[in-house]
PDB file of C-alpha atoms in Angstrom:
ATOM      1  CA  MET A   1     -61.109  22.351 -20.349  1.00  0.00           C
ATOM      2  CA  LYS A   2     -59.140  20.676 -23.127  1.00  0.00           C
ATOM      3  CA  ILE A   3     -57.996  22.902 -25.987  1.00  0.00           C
ATOM      4  CA  GLN A   4     -57.169  21.273 -29.298  1.00  0.00           C
ATOM      5  CA  PHE A   5     -54.700  22.816 -31.734  1.00  0.00           C
ATOM      6  CA  ASP A   6     -55.856  22.931 -35.317  1.00  0.00           C
ATOM      7  CA  GLU A   7     -56.029  25.432 -38.134  1.00  0.00           C
ATOM      8  CA  SER A   8     -58.952  27.139 -36.368  1.00  0.00           C
ATOM      9  CA  THR A   9     -56.686  28.247 -33.484  1.00  0.00           C
ATOM     10  CA  PRO A  10     -57.020  32.052 -33.653  1.00  0.00           C
ATOM     11  CA  ASN A  11     -54.745  33.640 -36.220  1.00  0.00           C
ATOM     12  CA  THR A  12     -53.243  36.939 -35.056  1.00  0.00           C
ATOM     13  CA  GLY A  13     -53.199  38.405 -38.562  1.00  0.00           C
ATOM     14  CA  PHE A  14     -49.404  38.646 -38.441  1.00  0.00           C
ATOM     15  CA  LYS A  15     -46.680  36.544 -40.045  1.00  0.00           C
ATOM     16  CA  ASP A  16     -43.237  35.605 -38.760  1.00  0.00           C
ATOM     17  CA  LYS A  17     -40.033  36.481 -40.615  1.00  0.00           C
ATOM     18  CA  ASN A  18     -40.493  33.386 -42.828  1.00  0.00           C
ATOM     19  CA  GLY A  19     -44.054  34.289 -43.820  1.00  0.00           C
ATOM     20  CA  LYS A  20     -45.717  31.712 -41.535  1.00  0.00           C
ATOM     21  CA  ASN A  21     -49.003  32.736 -39.876  1.00  0.00           C
ATOM     22  CA  ILE A  22     -48.637  33.487 -36.168  1.00  0.00           C
ATOM     23  CA  ARG A  23     -51.459  31.991 -34.077  1.00  0.00           C
ATOM     24  CA  ARG A  24     -52.463  32.377 -30.435  1.00  0.00           C
ATOM     25  CA  GLY A  25     -50.419  29.970 -28.332  1.00  0.00           C
ATOM     26  CA  ASP A  26     -47.555  29.772 -30.821  1.00  0.00           C
ATOM     27  CA  ILE A  27     -44.124  29.292 -29.336  1.00  0.00           C
ATOM     28  CA  VAL A  28     -41.723  31.630 -31.064  1.00  0.00           C
ATOM     29  CA  LYS A  29     -38.047  32.459 -31.084  1.00  0.00           C
ATOM     30  CA  TYR A  30     -37.294  36.189 -30.875  1.00  0.00           C
ATOM     31  CA  GLN A  31     -34.424  37.256 -33.144  1.00  0.00           C
ATOM     32  CA  ASP A  32     -31.260  35.590 -31.852  1.00  0.00           C
ATOM     33  CA  SER A  33     -32.337  35.169 -28.225  1.00  0.00           C
ATOM     34  CA  GLU A  34     -31.997  31.770 -26.594  1.00  0.00           C
ATOM     35  CA  GLY A  35     -35.415  31.840 -24.933  1.00  0.00           C
ATOM     36  CA  ALA A  36     -38.797  30.894 -26.311  1.00  0.00           C
ATOM     37  CA  TYR A  37     -41.878  33.061 -26.008  1.00  0.00           C
ATOM     38  CA  ILE A  38     -45.599  32.318 -26.209  1.00  0.00           C
ATOM     39  CA  ILE A  39     -48.005  34.534 -28.146  1.00  0.00           C
ATOM     40  CA  ASN A  40     -50.797  35.759 -25.854  1.00  0.00           C
ATOM     41  CA  PHE A  41     -53.757  38.100 -26.182  1.00  0.00           C
ATOM     42  CA  ASP A  42     -53.828  41.007 -23.727  1.00  0.00           C
ATOM     43  CA  ASP A  43     -57.496  41.660 -22.925  1.00  0.00           C
ATOM     44  CA  GLN A  44     -56.703  44.996 -21.300  1.00  0.00           C
ATOM     45  CA  ASP A  45     -54.903  46.404 -24.369  1.00  0.00           C
ATOM     46  CA  GLY A  46     -56.868  44.359 -26.902  1.00  0.00           C
ATOM     47  CA  LYS A  47     -53.643  43.319 -28.628  1.00  0.00           C
ATOM     48  CA  TYR A  48     -51.558  40.211 -29.196  1.00  0.00           C
ATOM     49  CA  LYS A  49     -48.313  40.353 -27.244  1.00  0.00           C
ATOM     50  CA  ILE A  50     -44.949  38.665 -26.973  1.00  0.00           C
ATOM     51  CA  GLY A  51     -43.759  39.274 -23.451  1.00  0.00           C
ATOM     52  CA  GLY A  52     -44.791  42.881 -22.867  1.00  0.00           C
ATOM     53  CA  LEU A  53     -44.265  43.938 -26.489  1.00  0.00           C
ATOM     54  CA  ASP A  54     -46.951  44.450 -29.138  1.00  0.00           C
ATOM     55  CA  LEU A  55     -46.839  41.670 -31.704  1.00  0.00           C
ATOM     56  CA  GLU A  56     -47.610  44.216 -34.420  1.00  0.00           C
ATOM     57  CA  ASN A  57     -44.173  45.798 -33.972  1.00  0.00           C
ATOM     58  CA  GLU A  58     -42.219  42.589 -33.401  1.00  0.00           C
ATOM     59  CA  SER A  59     -43.630  39.934 -35.770  1.00  0.00           C
ATOM     60  CA  SER A  60     -40.901  40.364 -38.412  1.00  0.00           C
ATOM     61  CA  LYS A  61     -38.316  39.481 -35.733  1.00  0.00           C
ATOM     62  CA  LEU A  62     -39.999  36.166 -34.792  1.00  0.00           C
ATOM     63  CA  THR A  63     -39.747  32.577 -35.966  1.00  0.00           C
ATOM     64  CA  VAL A  64     -42.636  30.224 -35.120  1.00  0.00           C
ATOM     65  CA  THR A  65     -41.187  26.984 -33.738  1.00  0.00           C
ATOM     66  CA  SER A  66     -44.321  25.190 -32.480  1.00  0.00           C
ATOM     67  CA  ASN A  67     -47.604  25.752 -30.668  1.00  0.00           C
ATOM     68  CA  LEU A  68     -48.377  25.431 -26.954  1.00  0.00           C
ATOM     69  CA  PHE A  69     -51.504  23.344 -27.566  1.00  0.00           C
ATOM     70  CA  GLU A  70     -49.804  21.154 -30.186  1.00  0.00           C
ATOM     71  CA  ASN A  71     -46.864  20.485 -27.839  1.00  0.00           C
ATOM     72  CA  ALA A  72     -49.209  19.522 -24.989  1.00  0.00           C
ATOM     73  CA  GLN A  73     -50.904  16.941 -27.228  1.00  0.00           C
ATOM     74  CA  LYS A  74     -47.539  15.477 -28.275  1.00  0.00           C
ATOM     75  CA  MET A  75     -46.428  15.226 -24.639  1.00  0.00           C
ATOM     76  CA  ARG A  76     -49.633  13.408 -23.641  1.00  0.00           C
ATOM     77  CA  LYS A  77     -49.200  10.919 -26.500  1.00  0.00           C
ATOM     78  CA  ARG A  78     -45.559  10.330 -25.554  1.00  0.00           C
ATOM     79  CA  GLN A  79     -46.508   9.720 -21.900  1.00  0.00           C
ATOM     80  CA  LYS A  80     -49.139   7.166 -22.933  1.00  0.00           C
ATOM     81  CA  LEU A  81     -46.513   5.238 -24.918  1.00  0.00           C
ATOM     82  CA  GLU A  82     -44.103   5.019 -21.979  1.00  0.00           C
TER      83      GLU A  82
END
């Protein structure tokens, strides 16, 4: 199954610290940490999560850097050019 990133990728209803919409599959930076995290939906809790934390409580500490689906498309294009 191929998933395309576009503006219809599910919006979580939350914004990062810069006011950018946070979408499912976004790759985010958490405060000053060096790692990157992916926004996921936890079916069991019915909530969007970053790691094991509820996105609702953490969104103001995040910066969206890219999207998992968008990055996969860029990588495929780059591989085709090589």
